[in-house]
Amino acid sequence: MHAANRRIVALAGGVGGAKLADGLAYHCRTNLTIIGNVADDLELWGLRICPDLDTVMYTLAGLANPTTGWGVIDDTFAMLDMLATYGEETWFKLGDKDTATHILRSHWLRQGMRLTEVTQRLTRALGIEATLLPVTDDDVRTIVQTDEGELDFQTYFVARRCEPVLKSVHFRGIERATLTPEVKATIEEASLVVICPSNPFVSIAPILAVENLRARLSLPSPPSLVAKR
Amino acid sequence: MHAANRRIVALAGGVGGAKLADGLAYHCRTNLTIIGNVADDLELWGLRICPDLDTVMYTLAGLANPTTGWGVIDDTFAMLDMLATYGEETWFKLGDKDTATHILRSHWLRQGMRLTEVTQRLTRALGIEATLLPVTDDDVRTIVQTDEGELDFQTYFVARRCEPVLKSVHFRGIERATLTPEVKATIEEASLVVICPSNPFVSIAPILAVENLRARLSLPSPPSLVAKR
């Protein structure tokens, strides 16, 4: 097959996955499609935040913060400081530039655009040549069972810094979630599917669990989602 | 009447009105209620922006920008710069701290709170002792007829810098808008109603036009809303 026609697909979560995706994008350019995780998405103050998609997007746009691994380089936190002045909890560190992404995404979603279309519009505006696709347009949310009860992923991971003892993980909404037409077509046409170095339990697993993408890719059974301490 | 029981009411638009309201607030403290204009409100990217209420609020909180007359002192514009990066029009200068106000307000309104309650919550959080009330919880919008057609007020005033030739002004939604229970009670109990030095055509008129507040205050007929150049 001619290199120009090779369609490379990368499955990626956040920081680690984004780095490999960035290397692939450098070589494959428009021939790369990244399928991203949405199970750690959250809503804060009516803003839809997609940490994994955004980390991939900012990394490929050359805007990622190399120190934190999340957010936009040289971002500021004036908006968040003002939210704190209003008495709001601000454990999720929304930078000012980052907030523009969430404002636009939320606005476009409320106008009826699919997350796939929103993501396309944002990545194109940032000059990204590769295609970034959320694995699904449906709501899937990672929920962790802990010794302190059920927590959504960002509360466990960011607000509580993984301190509650983890018992199990499940993906709320996964049974009803469907792969997008774009993801299905991409998988059909793929010459190569790369599973990027992202967390297997909370980044890769919720991608592979949508409409049994795992089976479509002829992958073996998932790793155990029950962790021990 | 004992001074402690004197209820002072101020009708105020933006910058000029906010300054007198601030002076009144200094002397009257919790005895002051400011009834604010909402006819120059706008929605951008799903954010409900109330320029006049915010100018009064920031002024009374000691947060107003003394140079521009609008927005928050020492505010930054990283969020807006990022919106521009995404290709959005950014003629309305949303500061980062200011954006927190609009995010919270929009979120609370979508949750079903009235604008009156939202404004109460914001002003209390900023330590404002006076009460700030939108004249109505309904949508009223100043629309200007110009030689270039009909424009909403902020497009005419900010985006087009008042360049189109003004023919007339009307307040869309004014016929259906009702005074809030809080405004009615405040007017009933007022010892003194002060009309602050705000624009009579686009700040004071749309306050007085709601449910014929003008007549409730036994005021003479309105000034002509037809301007000449």
Coordinates of C-alpha atoms in Angstrom, one line a residue, chain A:
Chain A
M1 CA 0.0 0.0 0.0
H2 CA 1.3 3.5 -0.8
A3 CA 2.3 5.4 2.3
A4 CA 0.1 8.3 1.3
N5 CA -2.9 6.0 1.6
R6 CA -2.0 4.3 4.9
R7 CA -4.6 5.3 7.4
I8 CA -3.1 5.2 10.9
V9 CA -5.5 5.1 13.9
A10 CA -4.3 5.9 17.4
L11 CA -6.4 5.3 20.6
A12 CA -5.3 7.8 23.2
G13 CA -6.3 9.0 26.6
G14 CA -4.5 12.1 28.1
V15 CA -0.9 13.0 28.6
G16 CA 1.0 9.8 27.7
G17 CA -1.2 9.0 24.8
A18 CA -1.1 12.6 23.5
K19 CA 2.7 12.4 23.4
L20 CA 2.8 9.4 21.1
A21 CA -0.1 10.8 19.1
D22 CA 1.9 13.9 18.6
G23 CA 4.9 11.9 17.3
L24 CA 2.6 10.0 14.9
A25 CA 1.0 13.2 13.8
Y26 CA 4.4 14.6 12.9
H27 CA 5.0 11.7 10.5
C28 CA 1.5 10.8 9.3
R29 CA 0.0 14.3 9.2
T30 CA -3.5 14.1 7.6
N31 CA -3.3 10.3 7.5
L32 CA -3.6 10.0 11.3
T33 CA -6.9 9.7 13.1
I34 CA -6.9 9.8 16.9
I35 CA -9.8 8.2 18.7
G36 CA -10.1 9.8 22.1
N37 CA -11.5 9.0 25.5
V38 CA -14.5 10.9 26.9
A39 CA -15.2 8.9 30.0
D40 CA -13.3 11.4 32.2
D41 CA -15.3 14.3 30.9
L42 CA -17.1 16.5 33.4
E43 CA -19.5 19.5 33.6
L44 CA -18.6 22.4 35.8
W45 CA -20.8 25.6 35.9
G46 CA -22.5 24.4 32.7
L47 CA -19.2 24.0 30.9
R48 CA -18.5 20.7 29.2
I49 CA -14.9 19.8 29.9
C50 CA -13.1 17.0 27.9
P51 CA -9.7 16.7 29.6
D52 CA -8.4 13.8 27.4
L53 CA -9.6 15.3 24.1
D54 CA -8.2 18.7 25.1
T55 CA -4.8 17.3 26.2
V56 CA -4.5 15.6 22.8
M57 CA -5.7 18.8 21.0
Y58 CA -3.4 21.2 22.9
T59 CA -0.5 18.8 22.4
L60 CA -0.9 18.5 18.7
A61 CA -1.5 22.3 18.4
G62 CA 1.8 22.9 20.3
L63 CA -0.1 24.6 23.0
A64 CA 0.1 22.0 25.8
N65 CA 1.7 22.9 29.1
P66 CA 4.8 20.7 29.3
T67 CA 5.1 21.1 33.1
T68 CA 1.6 20.1 34.2
G69 CA 0.7 17.8 31.3
W70 CA -2.8 19.4 31.2
G71 CA -4.0 22.7 30.2
V72 CA -2.6 25.4 27.9
I73 CA 1.0 26.6 28.2
D74 CA 1.5 30.0 30.0
D75 CA -2.2 30.0 30.9
T76 CA -3.4 32.2 33.7
F77 CA -6.2 31.7 36.3
A78 CA -7.9 35.0 36.7
M79 CA -11.3 33.5 35.9
L80 CA -10.9 30.8 38.4
D81 CA -9.7 33.2 41.1
M82 CA -12.9 35.2 40.5
L83 CA -15.0 32.1 40.8
A84 CA -13.2 31.5 44.2
T85 CA -14.1 35.1 45.1
Y86 CA -17.7 34.2 44.5
G87 CA -17.3 31.3 46.9
E88 CA -17.1 28.5 44.4
E89 CA -14.9 25.4 44.8
T90 CA -12.0 25.6 42.4
W91 CA -10.2 22.3 42.7
F92 CA -10.4 21.7 39.0
K93 CA -7.8 24.1 37.6
L94 CA -9.5 25.9 34.7
G95 CA -7.0 28.2 33.0
D96 CA -8.3 31.3 31.2
K97 CA -7.4 30.2 27.7
D98 CA -8.6 26.7 28.5
T99 CA -11.9 28.2 29.5
A100 CA -12.4 29.6 26.0
T101 CA -12.4 26.0 24.7
H102 CA -15.0 24.9 27.2
I103 CA -17.2 28.0 26.6
L104 CA -17.2 27.4 22.8
R105 CA -17.7 23.6 23.1
S106 CA -20.6 24.0 25.5
H107 CA -22.2 26.7 23.4
W108 CA -21.9 24.6 20.2
L109 CA -23.2 21.5 22.0
R110 CA -26.3 23.4 23.2
Q111 CA -26.8 24.6 19.7
G112 CA -27.2 20.9 18.7
M113 CA -23.7 20.1 17.3
R114 CA -22.4 16.7 18.0
L115 CA -19.2 16.4 20.1
T116 CA -17.5 15.0 17.0
E117 CA -18.3 18.1 15.0
V118 CA -17.3 20.4 17.9
T119 CA -14.0 18.7 18.2
Q120 CA -13.4 18.9 14.5
R121 CA -14.1 22.6 14.5
L122 CA -11.8 23.3 17.5
T123 CA -8.9 21.2 16.1
R124 CA -9.2 22.7 12.6
A125 CA -9.2 26.2 14.1
L126 CA -5.9 25.4 15.9
G127 CA -4.4 24.2 12.6
I128 CA -4.2 20.5 13.5
E129 CA -3.8 18.3 10.4
A130 CA -4.7 15.0 12.1
T131 CA -8.3 14.1 12.8
L132 CA -9.3 13.8 16.5
L133 CA -12.5 11.9 17.1
P134 CA -14.3 11.3 20.4
V135 CA -15.0 7.6 20.5
T136 CA -18.7 8.3 21.1
D137 CA -21.0 11.4 21.1
D138 CA -22.9 9.8 24.0
D139 CA -22.3 10.5 27.6
V140 CA -20.0 7.9 29.2
R141 CA -18.6 8.6 32.7
T142 CA -16.0 6.8 34.7
I143 CA -17.3 6.1 38.2
V144 CA -15.0 4.7 40.9
Q145 CA -16.2 2.7 43.9
T146 CA -14.1 3.6 46.9
D147 CA -14.1 3.0 50.6
E148 CA -15.8 6.4 50.8
G149 CA -18.5 5.5 48.3
E150 CA -19.0 6.2 44.6
L151 CA -17.1 9.1 43.1
D152 CA -17.0 10.5 39.6
F153 CA -13.5 10.2 38.2
Q154 CA -12.4 13.8 38.4
T155 CA -13.5 14.1 42.0
Y156 CA -11.5 11.0 42.9
F157 CA -8.5 11.9 40.7
V158 CA -8.2 15.7 41.1
A159 CA -10.3 16.8 44.1
R160 CA -9.4 13.8 46.3
R161 CA -5.9 13.2 44.7
C162 CA -6.7 9.4 44.5
E163 CA -6.7 9.2 48.3
P164 CA -9.9 7.2 48.8
V165 CA -9.2 3.4 48.5
L166 CA -10.2 2.2 45.1
K167 CA -12.5 -0.9 45.0
S168 CA -13.7 -1.0 41.4
V169 CA -14.3 1.1 38.3
H170 CA -17.3 1.2 35.9
F171 CA -18.3 3.3 33.0
R172 CA -21.7 4.8 33.4
G173 CA -23.7 4.9 30.2
I174 CA -21.4 2.5 28.4
E175 CA -24.2 0.0 27.6
R176 CA -26.1 2.7 25.6
A177 CA -23.2 4.4 24.0
T178 CA -22.5 3.9 20.3
L179 CA -19.4 4.5 18.2
T180 CA -19.8 7.5 15.9
P181 CA -20.1 6.9 12.2
E182 CA -16.8 8.6 11.9
V183 CA -15.1 6.2 14.3
K184 CA -16.7 3.1 12.6
A185 CA -15.5 4.3 9.1
T186 CA -12.0 5.1 10.5
I187 CA -11.6 1.6 12.0
E188 CA -12.8 0.0 8.7
E189 CA -10.3 1.9 6.7
A190 CA -7.4 1.6 9.2
S191 CA -4.1 0.1 8.0
L192 CA -2.8 0.1 11.6
V193 CA -4.3 0.7 15.0
V194 CA -2.0 2.0 17.7
I195 CA -2.9 1.8 21.3
C196 CA -1.1 4.7 22.9
P197 CA 0.5 4.6 26.3
S198 CA -2.5 5.9 28.3
N199 CA -3.9 4.4 31.5
P200 CA -5.4 1.0 30.5
F201 CA -8.1 1.1 33.2
V202 CA -9.5 4.6 32.8
S203 CA -8.4 5.8 29.4
I204 CA -8.1 2.9 27.0
A205 CA -10.7 0.6 28.5
P206 CA -13.6 3.1 28.2
I207 CA -12.6 3.6 24.5
L208 CA -12.5 -0.2 23.8
A209 CA -15.7 -0.8 25.7
V210 CA -17.9 1.4 23.5
E211 CA -20.1 -0.9 21.3
N212 CA -17.5 -3.6 21.9
L213 CA -14.8 -1.9 19.9
R214 CA -12.4 -4.4 21.6
A215 CA -14.0 -7.2 19.6
R216 CA -14.0 -5.3 16.4
L217 CA -10.2 -4.9 16.8
S218 CA -9.9 -8.7 17.7
L219 CA -8.3 -7.8 21.0
P220 CA -8.1 -10.2 23.9
S221 CA -10.2 -9.8 27.1
P222 CA -9.8 -6.6 29.1
P223 CA -7.5 -6.4 32.1
S224 CA -9.2 -6.6 35.5
L225 CA -10.8 -3.4 36.6
V226 CA -10.6 -4.3 40.3
A227 CA -7.5 -2.9 41.9
K228 CA -5.9 -3.8 45.1
R229 CA -4.0 -1.8 47.6

